[in-house]
CSV table of C-alpha atoms and ligand atoms in Angstrom, one decimal:
chain,number,residue,atom,x,y,z
A,198,MET,CA,-0.1,-0.1,0.4
A,199,ASP,CA,1.4,3.3,-1.2
A,200,ILE,CA,0.6,5.7,1.5
A,201,ASN,CA,2.1,8.7,-0.4
A,202,LYS,CA,-0.7,8.0,-3.1
A,203,ASP,CA,-2.9,11.1,-3.0
A,204,ASN,CA,-6.3,9.3,-1.1
A,205,LYS,CA,-9.7,10.9,-1.4
A,206,VAL,CA,-10.3,11.5,2.3
A,207,GLY,CA,-7.5,14.0,3.2
A,208,GLU,CA,-7.4,16.6,6.3
A,209,SER,CA,-9.1,19.3,4.8
A,210,LYS,CA,-6.8,22.2,3.2
A,211,GLY,CA,-9.9,24.6,2.7
A,212,ALA,CA,-10.3,24.8,6.6
A,213,LEU,CA,-6.6,24.8,7.3
A,214,GLU,CA,-7.0,28.4,5.1
A,215,ARG,CA,-9.9,29.3,7.3
A,216,GLN,CA,-8.3,29.5,10.2
A,217,LEU,CA,-5.3,31.2,9.3
A,218,TYR,CA,-7.5,33.7,8.0
A,219,PHE,CA,-9.3,34.0,11.8
A,220,ILE,CA,-5.7,33.8,13.3
A,221,GLU,CA,-4.4,36.9,11.1
A,222,LYS,CA,-7.6,38.9,11.9
A,223,CYS,CA,-7.4,38.0,15.7
A,224,ARG,CA,-4.2,39.0,16.1
A,225,GLU,CA,-4.7,42.5,14.2
A,226,TYR,CA,-7.5,42.6,17.2
A,227,ILE,CA,-5.2,41.7,19.8
A,228,LYS,CA,-2.6,44.1,18.5
A,229,ASN,CA,-4.6,47.0,19.1
A,230,ILE,CA,-5.8,46.5,22.2
A,231,THR,CA,-2.0,46.1,23.6
A,232,GLU,CA,-1.3,49.4,22.1
A,233,GLU,CA,-4.3,50.7,23.7
A,234,ILE,CA,-3.9,49.2,27.6
A,235,GLY,CA,0.1,49.4,27.0
A,236,ARG,CA,0.6,46.3,28.1
A,237,PRO,CA,0.7,42.2,26.6
A,238,LEU,CA,-2.5,40.5,27.2
A,239,TYR,CA,-2.3,36.8,28.8
A,240,ALA,CA,-3.8,33.7,28.3
A,241,CYS,CA,-4.1,30.5,30.8
A,242,VAL,CA,-5.1,27.1,29.6
A,243,GLN,CA,-6.3,25.2,32.5
A,244,THR,CA,-6.7,20.9,31.1
A,245,PHE,CA,-8.4,18.2,32.7
A,246,GLY,CA,-8.2,14.8,32.1
A,247,CYS,CA,-6.6,12.5,29.7
A,248,GLN,CA,-3.4,12.8,27.3
A,249,MET,CA,-6.0,13.6,24.3
A,250,ASN,CA,-7.2,16.3,26.4
A,251,ALA,CA,-3.2,17.7,26.9
A,252,ARG,CA,-2.4,17.1,23.3
A,253,ASP,CA,-5.4,19.2,22.3
A,254,SER,CA,-4.7,22.0,25.2
A,255,GLU,CA,-1.1,22.3,23.3
A,256,LYS,CA,-2.8,23.1,20.2
A,257,LEU,CA,-4.8,25.6,21.8
A,258,LEU,CA,-2.4,27.4,23.4
A,259,GLY,CA,-0.5,27.4,20.0
A,260,ILE,CA,-3.4,29.5,18.9
A,261,LEU,CA,-3.6,31.7,22.1
A,262,LYS,CA,0.0,32.5,20.8
A,263,GLU,CA,0.1,33.1,17.4
A,264,ILE,CA,-2.5,35.7,18.0
A,265,GLY,CA,-0.5,37.5,20.6
A,266,TYR,CA,-1.3,36.2,24.1
A,267,GLN,CA,1.4,35.4,26.4
A,268,GLU,CA,1.4,32.7,28.4
A,269,THR,CA,0.6,32.2,32.1
A,270,ASP,CA,-0.4,29.5,34.4
A,271,LYS,CA,-2.2,31.8,36.4
A,272,GLU,CA,-5.9,32.5,35.8
A,273,GLU,CA,-5.9,35.5,37.8
A,274,GLU,CA,-3.4,37.3,36.1
A,275,ALA,CA,-5.4,36.0,32.8
A,276,ASP,CA,-7.1,38.1,30.1
A,277,PHE,CA,-8.3,35.0,28.7
A,278,VAL,CA,-8.9,31.8,30.4
A,279,LEU,CA,-9.9,28.3,28.6
A,280,TYR,CA,-11.1,25.5,30.7
A,281,ASN,CA,-10.4,22.1,28.5
A,282,THR,CA,-12.4,19.7,30.1
A,283,CYS,CA,-12.7,16.1,31.0
A,284,THR,CA,-16.1,14.2,32.4
A,285,VAL,CA,-15.2,10.7,32.3
A,286,ARG,CA,-16.2,11.1,36.5
A,287,GLU,CA,-19.1,12.9,37.8
A,288,ASN,CA,-17.2,15.0,40.3
A,289,ALA,CA,-15.1,16.3,37.7
A,290,ASN,CA,-18.2,18.5,36.1
A,291,LEU,CA,-18.9,19.8,40.0
A,292,ARG,CA,-15.0,20.9,40.6
A,293,VAL,CA,-15.3,23.1,37.3
A,294,TYR,CA,-18.6,24.6,38.2
A,295,GLY,CA,-16.9,25.6,41.0
A,296,ARG,CA,-13.9,27.1,39.7
A,297,LEU,CA,-16.2,29.0,37.5
A,298,GLY,CA,-17.5,30.4,40.6
A,299,GLN,CA,-14.4,32.0,41.5
A,300,LEU,CA,-13.3,33.5,38.2
A,301,ARG,CA,-16.4,35.1,37.6
A,302,ASN,CA,-15.0,37.0,40.6
A,303,VAL,CA,-11.9,37.4,38.6
A,304,LYS,CA,-13.5,38.9,35.4
A,305,LYS,CA,-15.4,41.8,37.1
A,306,LYS,CA,-12.2,43.4,38.2
A,307,ASN,CA,-10.2,42.9,34.4
A,308,PRO,CA,-12.4,44.6,31.6
A,309,TYR,CA,-10.5,42.4,28.9
A,310,MET,CA,-10.9,39.5,30.5
A,311,LEU,CA,-12.5,36.6,28.7
A,312,ILE,CA,-13.4,33.1,29.5
A,313,ALA,CA,-13.7,29.8,27.0
A,314,MET,CA,-14.7,26.5,27.8
A,315,CYS,CA,-13.5,23.3,25.7
A,316,GLY,CA,-13.6,19.3,25.6
A,317,CYS,CA,-15.7,16.4,26.9
A,318,MET,CA,-18.1,18.4,29.3
A,319,MET,CA,-18.8,20.8,26.4
A,320,GLN,CA,-20.1,17.1,24.5
A,321,GLU,CA,-23.2,17.3,27.1
A,322,PRO,CA,-26.3,19.3,25.7
A,323,ASP,CA,-27.5,19.3,29.4
A,324,VAL,CA,-24.1,21.2,30.5
A,325,VAL,CA,-24.2,23.5,27.4
A,326,GLU,CA,-27.5,24.5,28.5
A,327,LYS,CA,-27.1,25.1,32.1
A,328,ILE,CA,-23.5,27.6,31.1
A,329,ARG,CA,-25.9,29.1,28.4
A,330,LYS,CA,-28.3,29.8,31.1
A,331,SER,CA,-26.4,30.4,34.5
A,332,TYR,CA,-23.2,31.1,33.3
A,333,LYS,CA,-23.6,34.0,31.1
A,334,PHE,CA,-20.2,35.2,32.1
A,335,VAL,CA,-19.0,32.8,29.8
A,336,ASP,CA,-17.9,33.9,26.6
A,337,VAL,CA,-17.1,30.8,24.4
A,338,ILE,CA,-18.2,27.6,24.4
A,339,PHE,CA,-16.9,24.8,21.8
A,340,GLY,CA,-16.1,20.9,22.2
A,341,THR,CA,-14.0,17.9,21.1
A,342,PHE,CA,-14.5,18.1,17.5
A,343,ASN,CA,-13.9,21.6,16.8
A,344,ILE,CA,-10.8,22.5,19.0
A,345,PHE,CA,-9.0,24.0,15.7
A,346,GLN,CA,-11.7,26.5,15.3
A,347,LEU,CA,-10.6,28.3,18.5
A,348,ALA,CA,-9.4,32.0,16.3
A,349,GLU,CA,-12.8,31.9,14.2
A,350,LEU,CA,-15.0,31.6,17.3
A,351,MET,CA,-13.1,34.2,19.3
A,352,TYR,CA,-13.2,36.3,16.5
A,353,ASN,CA,-17.3,35.9,16.4
A,354,ARG,CA,-16.7,37.1,19.9
A,355,PHE,CA,-14.5,40.1,19.6
A,356,THR,CA,-16.9,41.2,17.0
A,357,SER,CA,-20.5,40.4,18.1
A,358,GLY,CA,-19.9,40.8,22.1
A,359,SER,CA,-22.2,38.3,22.9
A,360,GLN,CA,-21.6,34.3,23.9
A,361,VAL,CA,-20.7,31.9,21.2
A,362,ILE,CA,-22.0,28.3,21.0
A,363,ASP,CA,-20.5,25.9,18.2
A,364,ILE,CA,-20.7,22.3,19.5
A,365,TRP,CA,-20.0,19.7,16.8
A,366,ASP,CA,-21.5,16.3,16.9
A,367,ASN,CA,-18.6,14.4,15.3
A,368,THR,CA,-15.1,14.9,13.4
A,369,LYS,CA,-16.7,16.8,10.1
A,370,GLU,CA,-12.9,18.3,9.6
A,371,VAL,CA,-9.5,17.4,10.7
A,372,VAL,CA,-7.2,20.3,10.8
A,373,GLU,CA,-4.0,19.3,12.2
A,374,GLU,CA,-1.5,21.7,10.8
A,375,LEU,CA,-2.1,24.5,13.3
A,376,PRO,CA,0.6,26.0,15.4
A,377,THR,CA,1.0,24.4,18.5
A,378,SER,CA,2.8,24.9,21.8
A,379,ARG,CA,4.3,21.9,23.2
A,380,LYS,CA,5.0,21.5,26.6
A,381,TYR,CA,7.8,19.4,26.0
A,382,PRO,CA,10.4,20.4,22.8
A,383,PHE,CA,11.9,17.0,22.5
A,384,LYS,CA,8.3,14.8,22.7
A,385,SER,CA,4.3,15.1,21.7
A,386,GLY,CA,1.5,13.4,21.4
A,387,VAL,CA,0.0,12.8,17.9
A,388,ASN,CA,-3.9,11.6,17.3
A,389,ILE,CA,-3.8,9.0,14.7
A,390,MET,CA,-7.3,8.6,15.3
A,391,TYR,CA,-10.8,10.3,16.9
A,392,GLY,CA,-13.6,8.8,18.7
A,393,CYS,CA,-14.7,5.3,20.4
A,394,ASN,CA,-17.1,2.2,19.0
A,395,ASN,CA,-16.7,0.0,22.2
A,396,PHE,CA,-19.3,1.7,24.4
A,397,CYS,CA,-17.3,0.2,27.7
A,398,THR,CA,-20.8,0.1,30.4
A,399,TYR,CA,-19.0,2.6,32.5
A,400,CYS,CA,-17.6,4.8,29.9
A,401,ILE,CA,-18.8,8.3,28.9
A,402,VAL,CA,-16.1,9.1,26.3
A,403,PRO,CA,-18.0,7.4,23.3
A,404,TYR,CA,-20.7,9.5,23.6
A,405,VAL,CA,-18.2,13.0,24.0
A,406,ARG,CA,-15.8,12.1,21.7
A,407,GLY,CA,-18.0,10.2,18.7
A,408,ARG,CA,-17.5,7.5,16.3
A,409,GLU,CA,-14.0,6.4,15.4
A,410,LYS,CA,-12.3,8.0,12.7
A,411,SER,CA,-8.6,6.9,11.9
A,412,ARG,CA,-6.5,10.3,10.0
A,413,GLU,CA,-4.5,9.2,6.8
A,414,PRO,CA,-1.2,7.5,7.9
A,415,LYS,CA,0.4,9.6,5.3
A,416,GLU,CA,-1.0,13.0,7.0
A,417,ILE,CA,0.4,11.4,10.5
A,418,VAL,CA,3.9,10.6,9.1
A,419,ARG,CA,3.9,14.2,7.7
A,420,GLU,CA,3.2,15.8,11.4
A,421,ILE,CA,5.6,13.8,12.8
A,422,GLU,CA,8.6,14.4,10.1
A,423,LYS,CA,7.4,17.9,11.1
A,424,LEU,CA,7.6,17.0,14.8
A,425,VAL,CA,11.2,15.5,14.1
A,426,SER,CA,12.3,18.7,12.2
A,427,ASP,CA,11.4,20.6,14.9
A,428,GLY,CA,13.3,18.4,17.3
A,429,VAL,CA,11.1,16.1,18.5
A,430,LYS,CA,12.9,12.9,19.2
A,431,GLU,CA,10.0,11.1,20.7
A,432,VAL,CA,6.0,10.4,19.8
A,433,MET,CA,3.0,9.1,22.0
A,434,LEU,CA,0.5,7.9,19.3
A,435,LEU,CA,-3.1,8.5,20.8
A,436,GLY,CA,-6.3,7.1,20.2
A,437,GLN,CA,-8.7,5.5,22.5
A,438,ASN,CA,-8.3,2.3,20.9
A,439,VAL,CA,-5.5,2.3,18.8
A,440,ASN,CA,-5.7,-1.3,17.4
A,441,SER,CA,-9.0,-0.1,15.5
A,442,TYR,CA,-6.6,2.4,13.5
A,443,GLY,CA,-7.2,2.2,10.1
A,444,LYS,CA,-10.7,0.8,10.0
A,445,THR,CA,-12.3,3.9,8.4
A,446,LEU,CA,-9.9,4.4,5.9
A,447,ASP,CA,-11.0,3.0,2.1
A,448,TYR,CA,-8.4,0.8,2.0
A,449,GLU,CA,-6.5,-2.0,4.0
A,450,PHE,CA,-4.4,-0.2,6.8
A,451,THR,CA,-3.5,-1.3,10.5
A,452,PHE,CA,-1.9,0.0,13.0
A,453,ALA,CA,1.2,-2.5,12.9
A,454,GLN,CA,1.9,-0.9,9.5
A,455,LEU,CA,1.6,2.5,10.6
A,456,LEU,CA,4.2,1.6,13.2
A,457,GLY,CA,6.5,0.5,10.5
A,458,GLU,CA,5.9,3.3,8.4
A,459,ILE,CA,6.2,5.9,11.3
A,460,ALA,CA,9.9,4.0,12.6
A,461,LYS,CA,11.2,4.9,8.9
A,462,ILE,CA,11.7,8.7,9.9
A,463,GLU,CA,14.8,9.9,10.6
A,464,GLY,CA,15.7,11.3,13.4
A,465,LEU,CA,12.8,10.4,15.3
A,466,GLU,CA,14.6,7.5,18.4
A,467,ARG,CA,10.8,6.2,20.2
A,468,ILE,CA,7.5,5.5,19.6
A,469,ARG,CA,5.0,5.0,22.3
A,470,PHE,CA,1.2,4.8,21.9
A,471,MET,CA,-1.7,4.3,24.0
A,472,THR,CA,-4.5,2.5,24.3
A,473,PRO,CA,-4.6,-0.7,23.0
A,474,HIS,CA,-7.4,-2.7,24.0
A,475,PRO,CA,-7.0,-6.5,25.1
A,476,LYS,CA,-10.0,-7.3,22.7
A,477,ASP,CA,-8.4,-6.8,19.3
A,478,LEU,CA,-4.6,-6.7,20.3
A,479,SER,CA,-3.1,-8.8,16.7
A,480,ASP,CA,-0.1,-10.9,16.9
A,481,GLU,CA,0.9,-8.4,14.0
A,482,LEU,CA,1.0,-5.5,16.0
A,483,ILE,CA,3.0,-7.6,19.1
A,484,TYR,CA,5.6,-8.3,16.1
A,485,ALA,CA,5.9,-5.3,15.2
A,486,ILE,CA,6.5,-4.0,18.8
A,487,ARG,CA,8.8,-6.8,18.9
A,488,ASP,CA,10.8,-5.9,15.3
A,489,ASN,CA,11.1,-2.5,15.5
A,490,SER,CA,13.8,-0.8,17.7
A,491,LYS,CA,12.2,2.2,17.6
A,492,VAL,CA,9.1,1.0,19.3
A,493,CYS,CA,9.4,1.2,23.0
A,494,ASN,CA,8.8,-2.2,25.1
A,495,HIS,CA,6.0,-1.1,27.1
A,496,ILE,CA,2.3,-1.6,26.9
A,497,HIS,CA,-0.5,-0.1,28.4
A,498,LEU,CA,-2.9,-3.3,28.4
A,499,PRO,CA,-6.3,-2.0,30.7
A,500,LEU,CA,-7.6,-5.2,32.5
A,501,GLN,CA,-10.4,-3.2,34.3
A,502,SER,CA,-11.6,-6.7,36.2
A,503,GLY,CA,-10.2,-9.8,36.6
A,504,SER,CA,-13.6,-11.5,36.1
A,505,SER,CA,-15.1,-12.9,33.1
A,506,ARG,CA,-18.6,-12.3,34.9
A,507,LEU,CA,-17.9,-8.2,35.3
A,508,LEU,CA,-16.0,-8.0,32.0
A,509,LYS,CA,-19.0,-9.3,30.3
A,510,LEU,CA,-21.1,-6.9,32.7
A,511,MET,CA,-18.4,-4.3,31.4
A,512,ASN,CA,-19.0,-4.9,27.8
A,513,ARG,CA,-15.3,-5.7,27.6
A,514,ASN,CA,-15.3,-8.4,24.7
A,515,TYR,CA,-12.5,-10.8,26.7
A,516,THR,CA,-12.4,-13.2,29.2
A,517,LYS,CA,-10.2,-13.7,32.0
A,518,GLU,CA,-8.6,-16.6,30.4
A,519,GLN,CA,-8.4,-14.5,26.9
A,520,TYR,CA,-6.4,-11.3,29.1
A,521,LEU,CA,-4.2,-13.8,30.6
A,522,SER,CA,-3.2,-15.6,27.4
A,523,LEU,CA,-2.5,-12.6,25.3
A,524,VAL,CA,0.1,-11.2,28.1
A,525,ASP,CA,2.0,-14.8,28.1
A,526,LYS,CA,1.8,-14.4,24.4
A,527,ILE,CA,3.3,-10.9,24.6
A,528,ARG,CA,5.9,-12.3,26.9
A,529,LYS,CA,6.9,-14.8,24.9
A,530,GLU,CA,7.6,-12.4,21.8
A,531,ILE,CA,8.9,-9.9,23.8
A,532,PRO,CA,10.6,-11.1,27.0
A,533,ASP,CA,11.6,-7.4,28.2
A,534,ILE,CA,8.0,-5.8,27.9
A,535,SER,CA,6.8,-3.8,30.6
A,536,ILE,CA,2.7,-3.8,30.8
A,537,THR,CA,0.9,-1.7,32.9
A,538,THR,CA,-2.8,-1.2,33.2
A,539,ASP,CA,-5.4,0.1,34.8
A,540,ILE,CA,-8.4,-1.6,37.4
A,541,ILE,CA,-11.7,-0.3,38.3
A,542,VAL,CA,-12.9,-1.9,42.0
A,543,GLY,CA,-16.2,-1.9,43.1
A,544,PHE,CA,-18.4,-2.1,39.7
A,545,PRO,CA,-22.2,-2.3,40.2
A,546,GLY,CA,-22.7,-6.0,41.0
A,547,GLU,CA,-18.7,-6.8,42.0
A,548,THR,CA,-18.5,-9.9,44.6
A,549,GLU,CA,-15.3,-10.9,46.9
A,550,GLU,CA,-15.1,-13.5,44.2
A,551,ASP,CA,-14.9,-10.9,41.4
A,552,PHE,CA,-12.4,-9.3,43.3
A,553,GLN,CA,-10.2,-12.3,44.3
A,554,ASP,CA,-10.2,-12.4,40.0
A,555,THR,CA,-8.9,-9.4,39.6
A,556,LEU,CA,-5.8,-9.7,42.4
A,557,ASP,CA,-5.4,-13.5,40.9
A,558,VAL,CA,-4.6,-11.4,37.2
A,559,VAL,CA,-2.5,-8.9,39.0
A,560,ARG,CA,-0.3,-11.5,40.4
A,561,THR,CA,0.0,-13.5,37.4
A,562,ALA,CA,0.3,-10.7,34.8
A,563,LYS,CA,3.4,-9.3,36.8
A,564,TYR,CA,2.1,-5.3,36.0
A,565,ASP,CA,5.1,-2.9,36.5
A,566,SER,CA,2.6,-0.5,38.0
A,567,ALA,CA,-1.1,0.0,37.5
A,568,TYR,CA,-3.8,3.2,37.7
A,569,THR,CA,-6.2,2.1,40.5
A,570,PHE,CA,-9.7,3.6,40.2
A,571,ILE,CA,-12.9,3.2,42.7
A,572,TYR,CA,-16.1,3.1,40.4
A,573,SER,CA,-17.5,6.4,39.7
A,574,LYS,CA,-20.7,6.0,38.5
A,575,ARG,CA,-21.3,8.1,35.6
A,576,THR,CA,-24.8,9.6,34.4
A,577,GLY,CA,-25.3,9.0,30.7
A,578,THR,CA,-23.8,5.5,31.1
A,579,PRO,CA,-25.0,1.8,31.0
A,580,ALA,CA,-24.0,0.9,34.1
A,581,ALA,CA,-24.7,4.1,36.2
A,582,LYS,CA,-29.0,2.4,35.5
A,583,MET,CA,-27.4,-0.7,36.8
A,584,GLU,CA,-29.0,-2.7,40.1
A,585,ASN,CA,-26.4,-3.3,43.2
A,586,GLN,CA,-24.0,-0.7,43.4
A,587,VAL,CA,-21.4,-1.6,46.1
A,588,PRO,CA,-21.6,-0.3,49.4
A,589,GLU,CA,-18.6,2.5,50.0
A,590,ASP,CA,-16.5,0.8,52.8
A,591,ILE,CA,-16.7,-2.6,50.9
A,592,VAL,CA,-15.2,-1.0,47.8
A,593,LYS,CA,-12.8,1.2,49.6
A,594,ASP,CA,-11.5,-2.0,51.4
A,595,ARG,CA,-11.0,-3.9,48.4
A,596,PHE,CA,-9.2,-0.9,46.7
A,597,ASN,CA,-6.4,-0.5,49.7
A,598,ARG,CA,-6.2,-4.4,49.2
A,599,LEU,CA,-5.5,-3.8,45.5
A,600,LEU,CA,-3.2,-1.5,46.0
A,601,GLU,CA,-1.2,-3.6,48.5
A,602,THR,CA,-1.1,-6.4,46.0
A,603,VAL,CA,-0.3,-3.9,43.2
A,604,SER,CA,2.8,-2.6,44.6
A,605,GLN,CA,3.8,-6.2,46.1
A,606,VAL,CA,4.4,-7.4,42.7
A,607,SER,CA,4.9,-4.3,41.0
A,608,HIS,CA,8.4,-4.0,43.4
A,609,SER,CA,9.3,-7.9,42.8
A,610,HIS,CA,9.0,-7.0,39.1
A,611,ILE,CA,10.4,-4.0,38.3
A,612,LYS,CA,13.7,-5.1,40.6
A,613,ARG,CA,14.8,-7.0,37.1
A,614,TYR,CA,16.9,-4.1,35.9
A,615,GLU,CA,18.6,-3.2,38.7
A,616,GLY,CA,22.8,-3.0,37.9
A,617,LYS,CA,21.5,-2.8,34.6
A,618,GLU,CA,23.1,0.5,32.2
A,619,LEU,CA,19.9,2.0,29.9
A,620,ASP,CA,18.9,4.9,27.7
A,621,VAL,CA,17.1,7.0,29.5
A,622,LEU,CA,15.3,10.0,27.7
A,623,VAL,CA,15.7,12.8,30.4
A,624,GLU,CA,12.2,15.1,30.5
A,625,ASP,CA,12.8,17.3,33.3
A,626,VAL,CA,14.9,18.5,36.7
A,627,ASP,CA,13.8,16.8,39.6
A,628,ASP,CA,10.8,17.7,41.7
A,629,HIS,CA,12.3,17.6,45.3
A,630,ASP,CA,16.2,18.1,44.3
A,631,ALA,CA,17.3,20.3,41.4
A,632,SER,CA,20.6,18.9,41.5
A,633,TYR,CA,19.0,15.7,39.8
A,634,VAL,CA,17.0,15.1,36.5
A,635,THR,CA,14.4,12.7,35.8
A,636,GLY,CA,13.9,11.1,33.2
A,637,ARG,CA,12.1,7.6,31.1
A,638,MET,CA,13.6,4.6,29.8
A,639,THR,CA,11.9,2.6,27.1
A,640,ASN,CA,10.0,0.6,29.1
A,641,ASN,CA,8.4,3.8,30.4
A,642,ILE,CA,9.7,3.6,34.3
A,643,LEU,CA,11.3,6.7,35.6
A,644,VAL,CA,14.4,7.2,36.9
A,645,HIS,CA,16.0,10.0,39.3
A,646,PHE,CA,20.1,10.7,38.7
A,647,LYS,CA,22.6,13.4,39.1
A,648,ALA,CA,23.4,15.4,36.0
A,649,ASP,CA,22.9,19.1,34.8
A,650,ARG,CA,19.8,20.6,33.2
A,651,SER,CA,21.8,20.6,29.8
A,652,VAL,CA,21.1,16.7,29.6
A,653,ILE,CA,17.1,17.6,29.4
A,654,GLY,CA,15.8,16.3,26.5
A,655,LYS,CA,18.6,14.1,25.5
A,656,VAL,CA,18.7,10.2,25.6
A,657,VAL,CA,21.5,9.1,28.1
A,658,LYS,CA,23.3,6.0,29.6
A,659,VAL,CA,22.1,5.7,33.4
A,660,HIS,CA,23.4,2.7,35.6
A,661,LEU,CA,20.6,1.7,37.5
A,662,ASP,CA,21.7,1.9,41.0
A,663,GLU,CA,18.8,1.1,43.0
A,664,CYS,CA,15.3,0.1,42.7
A,665,LYS,CA,12.8,2.5,45.0
A,666,GLY,CA,9.8,0.8,43.9
A,667,PHE,CA,7.9,2.1,41.0
A,668,TYR,CA,11.2,4.1,39.7
A,669,TYR,CA,14.6,3.8,40.1
A,670,MET,CA,17.7,6.0,41.4
A,671,GLY,CA,20.9,5.7,38.5
A,672,THR,CA,23.8,7.4,38.1
A,673,ILE,CA,25.0,8.8,34.4
A,674,VAL,CA,27.5,6.5,32.8
B,744,SF4,S1,-12.5,1.4,25.0
B,744,SF4,FE1,-13.8,1.5,26.5
B,744,SF4,S2,-13.2,2.7,28.4
B,744,SF4,FE2,-11.7,3.4,26.7
B,744,SF4,S3,-12.8,5.0,25.7
B,744,SF4,FE3,-13.6,3.3,24.3
B,744,SF4,S4,-15.4,2.8,25.6
B,744,SF4,FE4,-14.0,4.3,27.0
């Protein structure tokens, strides 16, 4: 399959030109204001939720800087505050309303201040209605599908003076070539697809991120080539279920093939991806990870529950046995793979027996770490209507036992690297001691070691002196 052949469904040039036009219009507008008030204008983007939201926020900040705002992380100092919201958990919404209330008072003191909201929470019609009615001081409201339209929506607000609401119900257009402002110059997330068709019964994502849609491989490769020429060494390929990549293209092309194409890019050193679903992780993908040295030896493989009975109620489409045999197959082909996971405790109807199945998988699969969650009832999901919601004290007890088991198993398994010398991509100065830096090995495990900040963004060899549970202390070689 020649990915460079000009296929029908590409990314929309017209939409790109249109947004570049509005970026220009906004730039003029902002320039006049700054001259008028004799100071720069500041923008603050607050990101809630997942890596896809973090990647979207980099694009939003890129547009805001392009039109003339300077970045600040302090809402009270900002002239433009943007909340990129998440709605996976019910209480996330409540927290956002609380913060909006405080922001209202800040806005009263700054006549140049605008407030905008986007992200998954805005894809819920009752939320938008509530903001339209009760939070009239919010100026711009848009969703997850038209992130790229920020400049156009802001220009409408500047020129109309009234609240602008524009929510799309699916990915009508893909515009990925607008300016972005990356948190890390040496690594970047890259969306390879949007939406999810899996409808796990506890999850709101398919209702707010829509149906799966894969980007054209050539557009993805082109974006990564541009990132690499801009200094990026590591990319994180993002999709709710990357295994489904390619299914909406009008020709046969799989995620494993995409990995192969991306691995050909000169100058790119590391490829990561998030998230493969255990129900359809193919042998082809396992071989692609095994055979491409640039593809990192780490797989995040969400389990959610170890009980086949609960997995059925969750609509996860695999059983405990199928999950464990997949882990076996991966470990057989890639012996030094690092596997991490997500686990939910307290799903409706969960019995002690179900929970014991989860602990059994944790002991057998030998994860290097696990994200553990207490089930959160999410209105709008099938699970929220299920009987037998598990009492809080039982859930808390199980959650603590799960944490204990995860750390016991992970700590002993993660120790296997002690004394080795491995490559680390240095990410930042250590939070606790500025004479140390922090970085990640290809297995995604963190290492802290003494070094000058000049190694940030570089891949250096580190001797792993001591395992400290989920991370290592090391010495640069
Ligand atoms: S795979 Fe399931 S949990 Fe993941 S985003 Fe899709 S519906 Fe949600």
